[in-house]
Short mmCIF file of C-alpha atoms in Angstrom, two decimals:
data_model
loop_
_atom_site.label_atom_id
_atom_site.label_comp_id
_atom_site.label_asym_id
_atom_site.label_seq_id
_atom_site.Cartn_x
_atom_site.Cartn_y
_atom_site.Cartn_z
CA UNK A 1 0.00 0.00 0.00
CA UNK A 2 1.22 3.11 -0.93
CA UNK A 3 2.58 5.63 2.26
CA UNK A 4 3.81 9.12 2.59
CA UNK A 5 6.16 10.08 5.57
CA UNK A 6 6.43 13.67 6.60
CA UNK A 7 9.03 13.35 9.01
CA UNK A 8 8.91 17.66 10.32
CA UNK A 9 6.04 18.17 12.18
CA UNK A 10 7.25 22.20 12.65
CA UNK A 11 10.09 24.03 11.33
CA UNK A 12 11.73 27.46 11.32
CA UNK A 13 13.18 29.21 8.57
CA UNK A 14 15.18 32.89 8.56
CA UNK A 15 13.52 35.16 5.66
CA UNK A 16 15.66 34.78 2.58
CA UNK A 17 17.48 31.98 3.99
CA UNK A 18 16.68 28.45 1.84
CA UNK A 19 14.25 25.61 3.39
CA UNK A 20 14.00 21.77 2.86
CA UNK A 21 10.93 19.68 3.78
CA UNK A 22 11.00 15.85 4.00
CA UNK A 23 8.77 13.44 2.44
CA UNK A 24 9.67 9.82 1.73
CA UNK A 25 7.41 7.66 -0.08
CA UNK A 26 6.59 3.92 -0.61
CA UNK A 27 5.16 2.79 -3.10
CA UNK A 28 5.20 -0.92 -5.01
CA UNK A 29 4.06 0.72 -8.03
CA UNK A 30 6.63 2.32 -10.93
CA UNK A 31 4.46 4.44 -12.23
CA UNK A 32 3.57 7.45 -9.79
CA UNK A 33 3.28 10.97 -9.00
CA UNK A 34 4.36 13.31 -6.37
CA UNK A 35 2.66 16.74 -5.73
CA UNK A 36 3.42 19.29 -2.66
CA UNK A 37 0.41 21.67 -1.18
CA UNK A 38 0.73 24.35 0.90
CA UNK A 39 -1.99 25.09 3.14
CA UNK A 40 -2.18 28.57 5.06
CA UNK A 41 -3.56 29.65 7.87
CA UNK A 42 -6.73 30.44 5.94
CA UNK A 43 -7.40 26.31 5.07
CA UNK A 44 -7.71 26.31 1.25
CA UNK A 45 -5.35 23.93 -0.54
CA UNK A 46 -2.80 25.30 -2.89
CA UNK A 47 -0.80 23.04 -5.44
CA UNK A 48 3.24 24.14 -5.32
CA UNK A 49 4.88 21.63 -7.36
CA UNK A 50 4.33 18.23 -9.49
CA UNK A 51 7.21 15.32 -10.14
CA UNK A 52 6.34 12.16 -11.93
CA UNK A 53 7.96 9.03 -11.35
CA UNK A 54 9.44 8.81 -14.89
CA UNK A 55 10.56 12.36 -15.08
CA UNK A 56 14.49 12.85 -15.46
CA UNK A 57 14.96 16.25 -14.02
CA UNK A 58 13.81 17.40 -11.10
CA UNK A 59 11.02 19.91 -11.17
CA UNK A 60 11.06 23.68 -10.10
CA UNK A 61 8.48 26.34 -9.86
CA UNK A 62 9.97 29.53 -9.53
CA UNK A 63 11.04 29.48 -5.37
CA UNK A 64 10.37 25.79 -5.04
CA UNK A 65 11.82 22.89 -6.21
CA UNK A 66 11.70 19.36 -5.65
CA UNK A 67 14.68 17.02 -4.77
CA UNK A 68 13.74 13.64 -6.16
CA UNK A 69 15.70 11.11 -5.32
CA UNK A 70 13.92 8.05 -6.89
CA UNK A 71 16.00 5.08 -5.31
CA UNK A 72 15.91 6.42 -2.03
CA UNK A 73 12.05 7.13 -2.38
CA UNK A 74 12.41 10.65 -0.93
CA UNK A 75 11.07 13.48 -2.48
CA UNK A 76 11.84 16.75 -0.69
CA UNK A 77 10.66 20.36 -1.58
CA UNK A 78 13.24 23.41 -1.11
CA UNK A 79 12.24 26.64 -0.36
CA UNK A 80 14.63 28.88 -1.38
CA UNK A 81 14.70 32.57 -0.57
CA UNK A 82 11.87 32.26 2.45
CA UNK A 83 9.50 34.64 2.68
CA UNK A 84 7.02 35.67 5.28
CA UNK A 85 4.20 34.51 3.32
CA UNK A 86 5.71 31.10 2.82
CA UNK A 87 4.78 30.62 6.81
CA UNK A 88 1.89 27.57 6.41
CA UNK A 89 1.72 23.93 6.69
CA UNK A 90 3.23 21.67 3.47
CA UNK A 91 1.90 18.23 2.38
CA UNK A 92 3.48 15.97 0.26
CA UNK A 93 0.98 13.62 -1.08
CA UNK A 94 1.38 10.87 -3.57
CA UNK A 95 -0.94 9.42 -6.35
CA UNK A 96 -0.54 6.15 -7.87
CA UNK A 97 -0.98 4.74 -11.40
CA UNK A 98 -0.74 5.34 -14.72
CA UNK A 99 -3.85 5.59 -16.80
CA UNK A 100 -6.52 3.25 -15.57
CA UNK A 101 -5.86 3.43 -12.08
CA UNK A 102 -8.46 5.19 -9.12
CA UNK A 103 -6.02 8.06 -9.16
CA UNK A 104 -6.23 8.27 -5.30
CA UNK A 105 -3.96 10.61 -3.60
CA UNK A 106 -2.39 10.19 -0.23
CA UNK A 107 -1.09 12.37 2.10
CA UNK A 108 1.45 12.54 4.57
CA UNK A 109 0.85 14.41 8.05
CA UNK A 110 2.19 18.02 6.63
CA UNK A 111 5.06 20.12 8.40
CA UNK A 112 4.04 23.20 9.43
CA UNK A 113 6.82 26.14 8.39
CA UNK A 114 7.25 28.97 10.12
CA UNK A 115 9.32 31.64 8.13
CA UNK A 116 11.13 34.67 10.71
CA UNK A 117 12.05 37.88 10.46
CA UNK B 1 -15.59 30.77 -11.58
CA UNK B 2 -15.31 27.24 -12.44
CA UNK B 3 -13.91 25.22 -9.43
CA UNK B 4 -15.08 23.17 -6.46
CA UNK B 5 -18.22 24.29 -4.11
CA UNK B 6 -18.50 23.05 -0.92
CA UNK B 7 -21.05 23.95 1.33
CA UNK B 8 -21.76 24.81 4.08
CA UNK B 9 -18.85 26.39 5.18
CA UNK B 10 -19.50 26.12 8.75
CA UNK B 11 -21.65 23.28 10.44
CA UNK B 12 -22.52 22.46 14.17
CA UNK B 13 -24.43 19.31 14.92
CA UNK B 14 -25.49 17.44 18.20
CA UNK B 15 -24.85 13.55 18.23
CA UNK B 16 -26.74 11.19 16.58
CA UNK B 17 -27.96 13.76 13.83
CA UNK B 18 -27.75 13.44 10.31
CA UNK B 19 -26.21 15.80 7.73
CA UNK B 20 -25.11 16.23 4.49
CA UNK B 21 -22.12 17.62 2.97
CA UNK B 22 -22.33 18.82 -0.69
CA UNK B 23 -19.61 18.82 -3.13
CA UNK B 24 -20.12 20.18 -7.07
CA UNK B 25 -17.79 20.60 -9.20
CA UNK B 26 -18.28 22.09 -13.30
CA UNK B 27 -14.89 21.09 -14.93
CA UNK B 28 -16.23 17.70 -15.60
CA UNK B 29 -14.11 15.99 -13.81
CA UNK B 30 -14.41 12.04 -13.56
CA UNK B 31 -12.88 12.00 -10.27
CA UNK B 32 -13.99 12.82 -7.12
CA UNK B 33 -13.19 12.45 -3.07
CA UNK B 34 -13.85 13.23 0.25
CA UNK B 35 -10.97 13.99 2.96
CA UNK B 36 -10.76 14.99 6.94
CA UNK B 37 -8.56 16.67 7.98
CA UNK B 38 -7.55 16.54 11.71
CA UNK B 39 -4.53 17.82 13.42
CA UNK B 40 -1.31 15.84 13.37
CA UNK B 41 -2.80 13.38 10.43
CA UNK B 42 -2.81 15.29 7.32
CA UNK B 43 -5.88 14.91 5.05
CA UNK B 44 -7.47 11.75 5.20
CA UNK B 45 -8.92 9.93 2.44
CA UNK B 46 -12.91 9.01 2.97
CA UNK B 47 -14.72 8.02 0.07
CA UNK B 48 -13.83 8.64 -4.04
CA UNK B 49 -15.42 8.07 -7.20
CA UNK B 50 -14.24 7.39 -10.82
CA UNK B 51 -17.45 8.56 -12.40
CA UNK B 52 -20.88 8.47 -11.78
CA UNK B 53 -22.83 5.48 -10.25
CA UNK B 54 -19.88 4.28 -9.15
CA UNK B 55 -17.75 5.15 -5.33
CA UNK B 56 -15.08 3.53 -3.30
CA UNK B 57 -14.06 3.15 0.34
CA UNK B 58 -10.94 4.90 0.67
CA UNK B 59 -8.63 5.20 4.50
CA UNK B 60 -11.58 6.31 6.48
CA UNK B 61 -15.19 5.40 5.38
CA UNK B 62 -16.40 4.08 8.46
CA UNK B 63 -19.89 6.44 9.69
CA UNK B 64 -19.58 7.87 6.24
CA UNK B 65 -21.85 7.12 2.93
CA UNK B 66 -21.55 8.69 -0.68
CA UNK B 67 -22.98 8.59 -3.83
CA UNK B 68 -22.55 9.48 -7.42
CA UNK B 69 -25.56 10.13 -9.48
CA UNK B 70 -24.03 12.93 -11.59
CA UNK B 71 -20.71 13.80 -12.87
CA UNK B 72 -21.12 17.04 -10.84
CA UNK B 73 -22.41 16.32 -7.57
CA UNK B 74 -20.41 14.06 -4.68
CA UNK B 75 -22.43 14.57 -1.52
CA UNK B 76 -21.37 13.13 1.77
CA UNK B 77 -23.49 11.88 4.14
CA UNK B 78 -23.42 11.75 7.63
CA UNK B 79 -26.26 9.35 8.85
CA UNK B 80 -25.68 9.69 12.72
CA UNK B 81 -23.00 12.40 13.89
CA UNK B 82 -20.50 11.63 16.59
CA UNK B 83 -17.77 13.61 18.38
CA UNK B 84 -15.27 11.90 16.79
CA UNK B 85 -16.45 13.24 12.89
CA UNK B 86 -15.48 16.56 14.25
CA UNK B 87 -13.08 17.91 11.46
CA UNK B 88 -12.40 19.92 8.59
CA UNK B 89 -13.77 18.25 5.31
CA UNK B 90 -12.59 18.31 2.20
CA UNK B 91 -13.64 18.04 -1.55
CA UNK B 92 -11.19 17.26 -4.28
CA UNK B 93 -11.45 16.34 -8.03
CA UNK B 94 -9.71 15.86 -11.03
CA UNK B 95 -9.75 14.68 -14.45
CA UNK B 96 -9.14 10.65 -14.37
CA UNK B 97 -5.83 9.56 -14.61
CA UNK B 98 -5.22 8.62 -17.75
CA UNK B 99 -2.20 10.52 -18.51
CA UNK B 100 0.43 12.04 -16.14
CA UNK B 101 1.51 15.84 -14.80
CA UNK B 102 0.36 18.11 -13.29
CA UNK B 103 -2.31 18.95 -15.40
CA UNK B 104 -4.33 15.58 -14.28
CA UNK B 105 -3.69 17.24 -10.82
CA UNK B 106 -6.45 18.11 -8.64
CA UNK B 107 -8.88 20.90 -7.47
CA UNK B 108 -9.99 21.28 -4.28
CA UNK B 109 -12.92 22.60 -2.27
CA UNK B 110 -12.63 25.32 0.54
CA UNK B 111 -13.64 23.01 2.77
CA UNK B 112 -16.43 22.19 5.87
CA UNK B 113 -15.68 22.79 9.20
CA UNK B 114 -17.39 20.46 11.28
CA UNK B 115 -18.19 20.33 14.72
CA UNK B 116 -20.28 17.46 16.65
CA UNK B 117 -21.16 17.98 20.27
#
């Protein structure tokens, strides 16, 4: 069955200074994909980033990036250049299945980032 | 603006009552799911469906029902409220996953907060 381990319940980050969140996966199936949300303190759900399991860079969205590391099933999203608005809490959640497939996502428990001044 | 509507917002129930939780969506998406959310455990799968007439139990389905009668609608029932239903609720679609990217990612609701006392 397919898992997501957020390992950071709470962090802290200086502004400008670069962030990593953990998230390890496990999954039986080759064919996945790997999104991170961020979630402020207002509740709504907002899609950061996107790597698929057959992808051979990592991905990057302007401040974030992901560091996919495929054998070691880890999946970690860097922050750089914090902000105060970056302060929220970050899921990493996991979706298996290619075409066909229930396209279920699962979550892992979030690590909630708080960016100072 | 197309999207996800959840509603209500804000709910309050006493034990043993029943409730429903809408969810409509008008990007025709195939997919659709229910989460909690509770503190320290991330979102929570409940219930999903891959199109209409037909749902799935996902993590969490126990107390919970669902059906599918339209591509649009995803209601979530509540048949008799307890304490322990108290949470933040989730709606989430997407297209079905027939392809990969972000692009087959998914669009979420604002979400339900629940109480039960």
């Amino acid at each position: 069955a397919q898992k997501i381990t957020q390992t950071q319940p709470g962090m802290f980050v200086q502004e400008k200074e670069a962030v990593t969140l953990d998230c390890t996966y496990d999954t039986s199936d080759p064919s996945y994909g790997l999104f991170w949300y961020k979630q402020p303190s207002s509740g709504e759900m907002i899609f950061l980033i996107y790597q698929g399991s057959y992808d051979q860079q990592n991905a990057t969205e302007g401040r974030y990036s992901l560091n996919f590391q495929k054998a070691r099933k880890s999946a970690n999203l860097v922050i750089s250049a914090s902000q105060l608005g970056d302060s929220a809490m970050y899921f990493c959640a996991m979706r298996e299945g290619y075409g066909g497939a229930t396209n279920k996502l699962i979550f892992g428990t979030g690590t909630l980032l708080a960016v100072q001044p | 603006n197309a999207g996800v509507t959840q509603t209500p917002k804000f709910q309050v129930l006493k034990t043993g009552q029943s409730m429903t939780l809408q969810c409509a969506q008008d990007m025709n998406h195939e997919y659709m799911s229910w989460y909690r959310q509770d503190p320290g455990m991330g979102l929570r799968l409940i219930h999903y469906s891959v199109g209409a007439g037909i749902t799935d139990q996902g993590e969490v389905p126990n107390g919970y029902n669902v059906s599918r009668s339209t591509t649009e609608d995803f209601p979530l029932r509540l048949l008799s409220a307890a304490p322990s239903q108290t949470s933040v609720y989730f709606c989430a679609s997407s297209y079905s996953n027939s392809g990969t990217g972000p692009n087959y990612g998914y669009t979420f609701g604002s979400g339900t907060r629940l109480t039960v006392v």
